mmCIF file of C-alpha atoms in Angstrom:
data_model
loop_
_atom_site.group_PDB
_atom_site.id
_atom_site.type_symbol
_atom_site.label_atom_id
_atom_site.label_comp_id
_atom_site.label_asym_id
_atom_site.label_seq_id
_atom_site.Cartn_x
_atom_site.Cartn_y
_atom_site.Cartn_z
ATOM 1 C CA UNK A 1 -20.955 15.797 9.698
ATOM 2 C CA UNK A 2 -20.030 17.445 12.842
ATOM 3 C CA UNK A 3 -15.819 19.137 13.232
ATOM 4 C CA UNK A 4 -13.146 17.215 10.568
ATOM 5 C CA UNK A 5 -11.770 14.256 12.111
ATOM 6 C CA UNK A 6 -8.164 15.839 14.080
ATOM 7 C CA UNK A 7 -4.665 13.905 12.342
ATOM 8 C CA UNK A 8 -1.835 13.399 13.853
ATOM 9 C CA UNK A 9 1.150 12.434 11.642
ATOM 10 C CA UNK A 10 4.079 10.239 13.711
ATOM 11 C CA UNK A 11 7.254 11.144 12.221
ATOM 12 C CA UNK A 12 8.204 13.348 8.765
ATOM 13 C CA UNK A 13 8.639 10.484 6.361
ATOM 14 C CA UNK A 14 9.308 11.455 2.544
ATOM 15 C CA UNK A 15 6.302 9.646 1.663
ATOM 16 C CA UNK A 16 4.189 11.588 4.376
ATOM 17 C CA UNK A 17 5.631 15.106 3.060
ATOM 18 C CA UNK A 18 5.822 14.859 -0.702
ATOM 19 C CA UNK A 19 2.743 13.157 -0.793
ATOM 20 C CA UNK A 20 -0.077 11.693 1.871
ATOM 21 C CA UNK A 21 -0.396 14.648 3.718
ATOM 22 C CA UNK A 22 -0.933 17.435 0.635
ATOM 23 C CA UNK A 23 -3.409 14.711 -0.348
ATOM 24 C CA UNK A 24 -4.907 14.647 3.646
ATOM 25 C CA UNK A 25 -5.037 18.712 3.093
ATOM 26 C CA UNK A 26 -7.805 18.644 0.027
ATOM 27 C CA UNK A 27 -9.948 16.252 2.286
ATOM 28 C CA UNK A 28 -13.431 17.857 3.422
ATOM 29 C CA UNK A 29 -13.550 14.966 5.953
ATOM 30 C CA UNK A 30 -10.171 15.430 8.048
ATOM 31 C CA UNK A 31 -7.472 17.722 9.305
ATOM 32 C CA UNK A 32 -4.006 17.563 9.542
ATOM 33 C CA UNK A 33 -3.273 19.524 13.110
ATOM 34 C CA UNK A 34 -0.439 17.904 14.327
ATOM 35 C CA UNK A 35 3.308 16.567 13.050
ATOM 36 C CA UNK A 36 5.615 14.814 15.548
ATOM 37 C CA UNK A 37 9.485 14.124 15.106
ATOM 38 C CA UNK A 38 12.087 13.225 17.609
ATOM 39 C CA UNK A 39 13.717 16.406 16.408
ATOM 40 C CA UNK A 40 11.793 19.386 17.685
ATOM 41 C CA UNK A 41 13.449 21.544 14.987
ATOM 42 C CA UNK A 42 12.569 18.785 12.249
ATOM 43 C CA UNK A 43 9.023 18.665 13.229
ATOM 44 C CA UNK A 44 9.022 22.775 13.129
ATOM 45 C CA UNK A 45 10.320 22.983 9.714
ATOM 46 C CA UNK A 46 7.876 20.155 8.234
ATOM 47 C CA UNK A 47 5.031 22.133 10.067
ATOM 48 C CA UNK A 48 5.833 25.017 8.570
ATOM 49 C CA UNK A 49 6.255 23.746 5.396
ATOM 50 C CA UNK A 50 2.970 22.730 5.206
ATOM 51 C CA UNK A 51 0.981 24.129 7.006
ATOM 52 C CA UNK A 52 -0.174 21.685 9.743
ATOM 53 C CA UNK A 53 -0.401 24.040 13.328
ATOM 54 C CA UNK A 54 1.384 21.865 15.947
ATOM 55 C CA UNK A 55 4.593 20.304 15.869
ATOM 56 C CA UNK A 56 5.616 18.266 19.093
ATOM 57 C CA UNK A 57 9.568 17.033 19.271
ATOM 58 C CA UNK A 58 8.624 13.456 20.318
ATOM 59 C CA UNK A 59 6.394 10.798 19.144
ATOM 60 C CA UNK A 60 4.935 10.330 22.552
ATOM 61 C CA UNK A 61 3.877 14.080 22.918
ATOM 62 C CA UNK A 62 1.853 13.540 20.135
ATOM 63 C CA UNK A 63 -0.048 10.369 21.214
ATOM 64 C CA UNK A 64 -0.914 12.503 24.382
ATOM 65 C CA UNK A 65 -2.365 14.927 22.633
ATOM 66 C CA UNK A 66 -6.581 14.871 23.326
ATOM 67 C CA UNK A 67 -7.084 16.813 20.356
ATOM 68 C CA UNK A 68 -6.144 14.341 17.944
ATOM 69 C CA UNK A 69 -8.628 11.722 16.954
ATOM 70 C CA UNK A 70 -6.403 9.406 14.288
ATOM 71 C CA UNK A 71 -2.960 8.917 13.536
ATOM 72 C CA UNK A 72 -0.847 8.332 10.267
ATOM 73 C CA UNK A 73 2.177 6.235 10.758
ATOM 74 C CA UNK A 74 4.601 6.657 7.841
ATOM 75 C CA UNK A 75 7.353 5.067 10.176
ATOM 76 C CA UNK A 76 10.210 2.495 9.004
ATOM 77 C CA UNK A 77 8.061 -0.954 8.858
ATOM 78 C CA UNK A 78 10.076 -2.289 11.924
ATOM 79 C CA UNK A 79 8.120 0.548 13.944
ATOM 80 C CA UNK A 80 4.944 0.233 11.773
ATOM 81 C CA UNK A 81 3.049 -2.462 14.641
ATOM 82 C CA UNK A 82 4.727 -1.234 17.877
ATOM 83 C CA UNK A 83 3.561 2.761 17.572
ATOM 84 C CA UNK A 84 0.278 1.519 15.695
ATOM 85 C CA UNK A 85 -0.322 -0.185 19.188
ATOM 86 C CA UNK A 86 0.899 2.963 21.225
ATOM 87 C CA UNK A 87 -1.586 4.687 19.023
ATOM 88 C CA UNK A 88 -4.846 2.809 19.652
ATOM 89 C CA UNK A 89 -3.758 2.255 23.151
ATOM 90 C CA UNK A 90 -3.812 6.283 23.759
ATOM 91 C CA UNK A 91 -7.207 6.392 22.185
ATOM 92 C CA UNK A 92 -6.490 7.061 18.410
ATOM 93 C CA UNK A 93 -7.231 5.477 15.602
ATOM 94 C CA UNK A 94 -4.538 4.403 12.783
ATOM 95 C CA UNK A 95 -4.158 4.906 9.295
ATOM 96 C CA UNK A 96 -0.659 3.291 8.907
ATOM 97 C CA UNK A 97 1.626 3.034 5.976
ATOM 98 C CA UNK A 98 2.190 -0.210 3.937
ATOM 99 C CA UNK A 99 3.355 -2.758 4.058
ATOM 100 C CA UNK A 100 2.304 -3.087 7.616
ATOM 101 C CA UNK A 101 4.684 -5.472 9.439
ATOM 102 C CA UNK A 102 8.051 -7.413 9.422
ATOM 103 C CA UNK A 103 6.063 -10.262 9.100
ATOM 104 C CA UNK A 104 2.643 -11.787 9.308
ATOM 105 C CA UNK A 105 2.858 -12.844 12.992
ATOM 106 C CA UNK A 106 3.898 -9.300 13.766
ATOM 107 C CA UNK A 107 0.731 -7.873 11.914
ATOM 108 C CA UNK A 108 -1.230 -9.789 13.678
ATOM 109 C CA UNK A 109 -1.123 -8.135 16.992
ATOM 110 C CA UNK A 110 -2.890 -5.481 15.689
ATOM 111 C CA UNK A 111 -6.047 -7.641 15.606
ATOM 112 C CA UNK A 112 -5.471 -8.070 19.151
ATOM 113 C CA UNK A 113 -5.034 -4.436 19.658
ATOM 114 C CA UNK A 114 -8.361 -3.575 17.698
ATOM 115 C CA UNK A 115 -10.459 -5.838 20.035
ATOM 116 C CA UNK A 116 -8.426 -4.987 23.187
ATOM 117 C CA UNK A 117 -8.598 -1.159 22.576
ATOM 118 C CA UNK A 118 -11.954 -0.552 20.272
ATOM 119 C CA UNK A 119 -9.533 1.247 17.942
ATOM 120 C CA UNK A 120 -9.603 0.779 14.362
ATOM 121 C CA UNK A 121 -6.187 0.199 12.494
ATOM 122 C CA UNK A 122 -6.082 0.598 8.712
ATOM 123 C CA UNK A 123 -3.210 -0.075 6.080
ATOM 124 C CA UNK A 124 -2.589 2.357 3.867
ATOM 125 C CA UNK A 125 -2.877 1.184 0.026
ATOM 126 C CA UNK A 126 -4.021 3.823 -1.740
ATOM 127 C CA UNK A 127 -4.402 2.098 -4.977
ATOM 128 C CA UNK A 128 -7.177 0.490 -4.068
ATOM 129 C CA UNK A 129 -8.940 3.621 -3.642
ATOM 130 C CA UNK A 130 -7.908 5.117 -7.301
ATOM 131 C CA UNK A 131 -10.731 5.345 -9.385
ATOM 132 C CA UNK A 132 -8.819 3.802 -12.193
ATOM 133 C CA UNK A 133 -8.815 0.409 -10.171
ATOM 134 C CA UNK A 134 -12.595 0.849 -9.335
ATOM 135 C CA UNK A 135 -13.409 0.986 -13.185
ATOM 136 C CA UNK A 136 -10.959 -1.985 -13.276
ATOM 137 C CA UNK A 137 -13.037 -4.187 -11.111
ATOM 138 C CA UNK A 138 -16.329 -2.603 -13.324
ATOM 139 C CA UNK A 139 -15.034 -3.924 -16.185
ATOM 140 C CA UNK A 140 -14.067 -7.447 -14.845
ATOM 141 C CA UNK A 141 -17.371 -7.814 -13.430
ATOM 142 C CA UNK A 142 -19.060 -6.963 -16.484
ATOM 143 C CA UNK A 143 -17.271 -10.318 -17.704
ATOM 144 C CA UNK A 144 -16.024 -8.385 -21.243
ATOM 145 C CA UNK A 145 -12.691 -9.156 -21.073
ATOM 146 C CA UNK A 146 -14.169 -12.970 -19.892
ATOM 147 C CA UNK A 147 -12.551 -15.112 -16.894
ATOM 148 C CA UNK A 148 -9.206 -13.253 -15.642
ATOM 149 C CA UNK A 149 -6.732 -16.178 -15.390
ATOM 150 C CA UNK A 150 -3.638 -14.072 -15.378
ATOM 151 C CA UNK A 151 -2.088 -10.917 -13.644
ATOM 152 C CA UNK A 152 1.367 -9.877 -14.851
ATOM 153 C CA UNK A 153 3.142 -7.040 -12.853
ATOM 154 C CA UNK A 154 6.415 -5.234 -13.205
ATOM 155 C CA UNK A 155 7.613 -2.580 -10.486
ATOM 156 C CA UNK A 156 10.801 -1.146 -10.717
ATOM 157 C CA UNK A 157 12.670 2.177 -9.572
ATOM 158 C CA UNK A 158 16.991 2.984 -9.037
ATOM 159 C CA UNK A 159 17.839 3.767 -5.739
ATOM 160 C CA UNK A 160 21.393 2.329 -4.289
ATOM 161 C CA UNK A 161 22.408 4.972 -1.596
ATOM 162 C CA UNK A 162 23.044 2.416 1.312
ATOM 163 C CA UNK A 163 21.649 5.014 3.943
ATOM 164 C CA UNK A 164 17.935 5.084 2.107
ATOM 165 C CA UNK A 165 15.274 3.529 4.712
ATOM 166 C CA UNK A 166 15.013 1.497 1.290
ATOM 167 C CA UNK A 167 17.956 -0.608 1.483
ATOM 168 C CA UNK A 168 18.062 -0.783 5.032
ATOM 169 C CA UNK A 169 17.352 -4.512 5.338
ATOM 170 C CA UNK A 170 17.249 -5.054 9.459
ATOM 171 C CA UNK A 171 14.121 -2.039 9.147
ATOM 172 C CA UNK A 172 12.015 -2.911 6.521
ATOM 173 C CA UNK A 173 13.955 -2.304 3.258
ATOM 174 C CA UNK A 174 14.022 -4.300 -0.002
ATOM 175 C CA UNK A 175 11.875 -4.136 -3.588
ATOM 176 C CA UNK A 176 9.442 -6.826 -2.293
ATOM 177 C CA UNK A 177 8.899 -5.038 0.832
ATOM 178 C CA UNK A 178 8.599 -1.700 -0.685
ATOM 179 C CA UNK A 179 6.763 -2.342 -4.270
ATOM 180 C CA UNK A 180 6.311 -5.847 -4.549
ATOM 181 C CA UNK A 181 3.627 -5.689 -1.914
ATOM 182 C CA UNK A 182 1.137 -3.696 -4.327
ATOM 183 C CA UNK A 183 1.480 -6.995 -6.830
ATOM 184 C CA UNK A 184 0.145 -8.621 -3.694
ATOM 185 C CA UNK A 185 -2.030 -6.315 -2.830
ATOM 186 C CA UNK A 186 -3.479 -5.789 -6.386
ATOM 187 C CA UNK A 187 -3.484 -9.104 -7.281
ATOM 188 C CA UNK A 188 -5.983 -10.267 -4.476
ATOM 189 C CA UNK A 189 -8.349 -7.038 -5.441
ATOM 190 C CA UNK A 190 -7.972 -8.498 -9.126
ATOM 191 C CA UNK A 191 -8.968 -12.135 -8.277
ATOM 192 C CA UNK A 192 -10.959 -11.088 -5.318
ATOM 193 C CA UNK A 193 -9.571 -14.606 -3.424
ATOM 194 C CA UNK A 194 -6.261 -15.464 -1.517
ATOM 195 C CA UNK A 195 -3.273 -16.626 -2.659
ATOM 196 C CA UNK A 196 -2.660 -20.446 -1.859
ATOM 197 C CA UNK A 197 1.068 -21.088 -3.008
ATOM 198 C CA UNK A 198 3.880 -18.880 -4.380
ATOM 199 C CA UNK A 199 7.487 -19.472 -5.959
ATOM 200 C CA UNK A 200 9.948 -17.150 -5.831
ATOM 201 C CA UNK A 201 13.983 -15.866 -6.838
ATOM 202 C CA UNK A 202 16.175 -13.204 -5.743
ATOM 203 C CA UNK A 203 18.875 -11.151 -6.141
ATOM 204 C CA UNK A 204 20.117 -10.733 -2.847
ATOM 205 C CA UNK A 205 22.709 -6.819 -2.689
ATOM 206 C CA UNK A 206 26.262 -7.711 -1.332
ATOM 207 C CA UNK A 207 26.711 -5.015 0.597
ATOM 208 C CA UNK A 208 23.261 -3.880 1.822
ATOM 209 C CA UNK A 209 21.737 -7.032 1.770
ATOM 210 C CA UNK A 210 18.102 -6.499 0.825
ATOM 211 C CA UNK A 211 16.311 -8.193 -1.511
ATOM 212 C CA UNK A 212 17.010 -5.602 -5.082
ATOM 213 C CA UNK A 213 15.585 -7.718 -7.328
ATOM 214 C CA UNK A 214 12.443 -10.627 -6.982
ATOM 215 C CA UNK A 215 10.462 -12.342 -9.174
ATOM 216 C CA UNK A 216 8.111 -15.068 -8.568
ATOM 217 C CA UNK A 217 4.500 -16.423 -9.676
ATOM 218 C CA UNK A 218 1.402 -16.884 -6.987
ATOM 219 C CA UNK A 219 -0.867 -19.313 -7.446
ATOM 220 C CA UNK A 220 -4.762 -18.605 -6.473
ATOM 221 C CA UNK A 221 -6.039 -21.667 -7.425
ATOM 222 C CA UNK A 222 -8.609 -22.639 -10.005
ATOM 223 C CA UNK A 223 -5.798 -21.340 -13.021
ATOM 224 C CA UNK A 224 -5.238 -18.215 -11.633
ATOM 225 C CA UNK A 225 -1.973 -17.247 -11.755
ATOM 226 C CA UNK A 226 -0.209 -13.412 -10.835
ATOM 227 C CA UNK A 227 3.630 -13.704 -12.286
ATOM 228 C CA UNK A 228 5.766 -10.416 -11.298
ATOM 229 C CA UNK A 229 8.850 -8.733 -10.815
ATOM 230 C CA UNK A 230 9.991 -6.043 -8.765
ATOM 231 C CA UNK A 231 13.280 -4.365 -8.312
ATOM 232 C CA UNK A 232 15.227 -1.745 -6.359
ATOM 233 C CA UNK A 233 17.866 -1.001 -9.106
ATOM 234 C CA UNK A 234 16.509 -0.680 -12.598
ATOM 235 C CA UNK A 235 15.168 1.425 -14.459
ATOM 236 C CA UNK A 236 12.087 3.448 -13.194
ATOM 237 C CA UNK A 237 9.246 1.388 -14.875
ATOM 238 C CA UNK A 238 5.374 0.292 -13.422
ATOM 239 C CA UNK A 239 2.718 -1.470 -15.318
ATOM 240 C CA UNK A 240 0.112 -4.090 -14.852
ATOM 241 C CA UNK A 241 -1.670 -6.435 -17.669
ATOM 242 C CA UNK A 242 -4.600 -8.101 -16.960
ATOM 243 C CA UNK A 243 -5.488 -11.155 -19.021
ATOM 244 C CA UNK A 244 -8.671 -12.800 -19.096
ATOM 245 C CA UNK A 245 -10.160 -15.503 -21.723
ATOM 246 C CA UNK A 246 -11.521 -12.907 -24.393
ATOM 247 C CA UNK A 247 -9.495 -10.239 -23.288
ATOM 248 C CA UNK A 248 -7.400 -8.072 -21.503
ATOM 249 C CA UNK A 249 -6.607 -4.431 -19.357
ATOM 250 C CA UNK A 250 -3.753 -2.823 -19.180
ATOM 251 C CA UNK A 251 -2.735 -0.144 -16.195
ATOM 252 C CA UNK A 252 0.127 1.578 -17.598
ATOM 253 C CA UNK A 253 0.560 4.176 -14.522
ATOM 254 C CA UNK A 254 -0.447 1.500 -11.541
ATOM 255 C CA UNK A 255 0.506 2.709 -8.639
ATOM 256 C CA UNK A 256 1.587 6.321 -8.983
ATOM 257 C CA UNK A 257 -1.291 8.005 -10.385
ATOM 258 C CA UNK A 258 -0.371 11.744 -10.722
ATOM 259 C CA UNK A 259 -2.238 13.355 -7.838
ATOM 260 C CA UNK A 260 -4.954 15.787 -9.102
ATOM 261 C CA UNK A 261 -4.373 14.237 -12.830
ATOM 262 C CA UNK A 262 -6.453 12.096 -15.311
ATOM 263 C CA UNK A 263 -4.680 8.649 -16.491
ATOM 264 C CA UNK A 264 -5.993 6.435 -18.905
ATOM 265 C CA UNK A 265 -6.020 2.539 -18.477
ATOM 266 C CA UNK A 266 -6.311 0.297 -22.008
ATOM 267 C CA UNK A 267 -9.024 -2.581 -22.478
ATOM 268 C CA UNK A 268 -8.129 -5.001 -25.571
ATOM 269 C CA UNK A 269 -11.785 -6.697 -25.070
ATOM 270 C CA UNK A 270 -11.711 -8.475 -27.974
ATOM 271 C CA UNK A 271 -8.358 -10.043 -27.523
ATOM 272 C CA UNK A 272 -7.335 -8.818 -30.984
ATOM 273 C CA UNK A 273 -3.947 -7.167 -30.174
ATOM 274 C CA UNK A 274 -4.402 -4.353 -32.621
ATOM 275 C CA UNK A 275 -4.227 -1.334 -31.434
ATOM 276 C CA UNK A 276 -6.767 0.169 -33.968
ATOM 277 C CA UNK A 277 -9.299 -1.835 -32.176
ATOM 278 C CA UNK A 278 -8.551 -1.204 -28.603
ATOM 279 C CA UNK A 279 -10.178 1.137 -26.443
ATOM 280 C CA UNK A 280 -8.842 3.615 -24.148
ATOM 281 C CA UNK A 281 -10.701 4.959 -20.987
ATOM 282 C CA UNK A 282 -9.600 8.091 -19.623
ATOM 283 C CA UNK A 283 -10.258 8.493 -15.631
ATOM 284 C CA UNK A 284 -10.625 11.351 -14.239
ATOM 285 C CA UNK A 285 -8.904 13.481 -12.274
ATOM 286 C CA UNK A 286 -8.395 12.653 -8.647
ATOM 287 C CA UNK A 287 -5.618 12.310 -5.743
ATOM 288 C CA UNK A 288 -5.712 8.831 -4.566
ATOM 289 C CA UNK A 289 -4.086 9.867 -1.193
ATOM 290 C CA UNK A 290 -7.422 12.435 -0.500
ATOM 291 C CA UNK A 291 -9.436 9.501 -1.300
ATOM 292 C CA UNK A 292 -7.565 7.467 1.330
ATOM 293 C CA UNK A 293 -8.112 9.609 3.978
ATOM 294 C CA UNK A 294 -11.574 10.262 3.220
ATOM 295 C CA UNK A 295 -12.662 6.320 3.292
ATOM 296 C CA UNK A 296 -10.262 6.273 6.367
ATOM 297 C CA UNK A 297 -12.509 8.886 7.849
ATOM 298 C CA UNK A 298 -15.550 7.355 7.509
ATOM 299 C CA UNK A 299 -14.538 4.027 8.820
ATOM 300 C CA UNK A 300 -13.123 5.755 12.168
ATOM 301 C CA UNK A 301 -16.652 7.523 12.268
ATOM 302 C CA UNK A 302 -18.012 4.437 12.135
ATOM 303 C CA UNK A 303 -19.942 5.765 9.339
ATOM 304 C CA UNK A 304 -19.028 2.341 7.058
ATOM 305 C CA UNK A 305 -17.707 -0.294 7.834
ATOM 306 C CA UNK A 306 -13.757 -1.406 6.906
ATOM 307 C CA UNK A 307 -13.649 -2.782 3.595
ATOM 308 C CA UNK A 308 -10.812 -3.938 4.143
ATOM 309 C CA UNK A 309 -9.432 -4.423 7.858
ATOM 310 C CA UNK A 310 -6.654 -5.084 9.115
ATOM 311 C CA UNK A 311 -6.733 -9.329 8.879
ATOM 312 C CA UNK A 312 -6.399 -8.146 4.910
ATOM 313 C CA UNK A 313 -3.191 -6.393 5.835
ATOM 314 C CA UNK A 314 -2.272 -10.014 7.921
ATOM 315 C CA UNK A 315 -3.210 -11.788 4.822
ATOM 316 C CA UNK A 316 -1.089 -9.389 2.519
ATOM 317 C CA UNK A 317 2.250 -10.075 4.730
ATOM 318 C CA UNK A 318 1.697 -14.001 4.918
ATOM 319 C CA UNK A 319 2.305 -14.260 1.631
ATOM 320 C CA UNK A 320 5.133 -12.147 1.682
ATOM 321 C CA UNK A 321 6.361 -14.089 4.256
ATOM 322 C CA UNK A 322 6.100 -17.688 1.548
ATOM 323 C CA UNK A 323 8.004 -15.364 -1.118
ATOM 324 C CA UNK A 324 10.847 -15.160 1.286
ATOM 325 C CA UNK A 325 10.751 -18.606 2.317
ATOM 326 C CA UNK A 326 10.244 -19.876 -1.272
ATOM 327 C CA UNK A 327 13.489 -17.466 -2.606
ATOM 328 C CA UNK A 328 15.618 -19.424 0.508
ATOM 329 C CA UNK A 329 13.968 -23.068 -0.188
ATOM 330 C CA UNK A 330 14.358 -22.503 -4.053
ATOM 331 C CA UNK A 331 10.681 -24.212 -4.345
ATOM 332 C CA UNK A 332 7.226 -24.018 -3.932
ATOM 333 C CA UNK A 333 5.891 -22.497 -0.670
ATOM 334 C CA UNK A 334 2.446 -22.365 1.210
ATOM 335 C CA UNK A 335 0.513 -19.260 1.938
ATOM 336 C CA UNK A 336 -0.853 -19.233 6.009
ATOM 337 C CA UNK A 337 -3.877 -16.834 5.294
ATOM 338 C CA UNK A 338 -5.988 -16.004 7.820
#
């Protein structure tokens, strides 16, 4: 391995702060050398918080940079495709924060921008990197728990401050946008196929006019079903249930893993129900977000190739794009993968 790949991050998102770059930082694979803001003084401070040595007080300064080898792009998801393709076009490559577009069409001008450029552009799911989602797959493979026929999510968090990029609806904002995608994107890892159909109902906020509450149930053919709901202003609450014929897993702490911090996911392989007979696996410690940047690192090396490229991302925002057709048509709705 020669020098650690050179990161740039665009912008000094919360999620980017509190916790992709400290995870970035334990990486043996990458650095984290730059931070740009369109406040010079913003950029400063973040730099200083955490270390990173160059803070530039424009997004553009840092896409000029020919030190930096990759960008992270934690922007709103309006700006997600537009600097991704700045990015490449200056000669970096992208990791770039989920979910990746407005809409599938949008994401897919990435592809473009991939071929045109020779740049690779990644979305950023770290779940899928979580060794507790690895032993998941393990143990449906191993067929114990028998054919998985069912995936039941629930994602849920309180947040009604009308000036959070959250429930900024013309940007991005919105519980499908901002949690309900990991049902999506778990789901397919789950079933390992595409989603063919999807039903869907909201509850649309009065004043800010995002989506804060959605339900609905995907269809992946062959009797495989995900059912989920995800909302903006509940209770703080996450966990996944994974059903198969025999039996079933259940990922209590799904998508926020505690970075550096063993969780513990549930098998019931039997199907019994009884908790003296279930069995719980405790995964080790890890930071999901180091992980990310590591595989991220490899695949911009061209040491591996992209398990899962950006036409997944496409495929991930297509059927977001039926669930908000199918909450407006009140009926079934179509999924245009890729």
């Amino acid at each position: 391995m020669s020098d650690k790949l050179k990161w740039g991050v665009l912008s000094t998102a919360g999620i980017g702060m509190r916790k992709v770059i400290p995870g970035m930082k334990k990486s043996e694979l990458v650095t984290v050398q730059a931070i740009a803001s369109r406040d010079a003084a913003k950029a400063a401070a973040a730099a200083e918080k955490l270390q990173i040595p160059v803070s530039y007080g424009s997004y553009e300064e840092l896409l000029a940079d020919p030190e930096i080898d990759a960008i992270y792009n934690p922007l709103p998801v309006n700006m997600h495709v537009d600097w991704s393709i700045r990015a490449m076009e200056a000669g970096k490559h992208v990791l770039c924060e989920k979910p990746i577009a407005m809409s599938a069409e949008e994401a897919a001008r990435l592809i473009d921008a991939r071929e045109r450029t020779g740049k690779q552009v990644l979305e950023a799911v770290m779940v899928r990197q979580h060794p507790q989602w690895l032993r998941v797959a393990e143990i449906i493979r191993s067929g114990e728990i028998g054919e998985v026929c069912l995936m039941q999510t629930t994602m849920s968090f309180f947040n009604d401050d009308p000036n959070n990029i959250r429930n900024i609806a013309e940007v991005g904002g919105g519980a499908l946008y901002d949690v309900g995608c990991y049902a999506l994107f778990l789901s397919r890892f789950v079933f390992n196929a595409e989603p063919q159909q999807v039903v869907a109902i909201s509850d649309i906020d009065p004043n800010m006019h995002t989506d804060r509450l959605m339900s609905g149930i995907i269809d992946f053919g062959n009797g495989r079903q995900l059912s989920f709901t995800c909302g903006t202003q509940l209770a703080r609450f996450q966990t996944v249930q994974i059903i198969g014929r025999k039996g079933r897993i259940e990922v209590p702490v799904s998508l926020n893993a505690p970075q550096g911090e063993e969780v513990t996911i549930t098998i019931d392989a039997d199907g019994t129900n009884d908790p003296a007979q279930m069995r719980h696996e405790v995964i080790a410690a890890s930071d999901q977000y180091t992980l990310q940047a590591d595989l991220a690192a490899r695949v911009f090396r061209g040491e591996t190739p992209a398990e899962y490229p950006i036409e997944n991302a496409v495929n991930n925002m297509a059927a977001i794009d039926a669930l908000y057709r199918s909450a407006k048509s009140h009926t079934w709705e179509k999924v245009a993968s890729i």
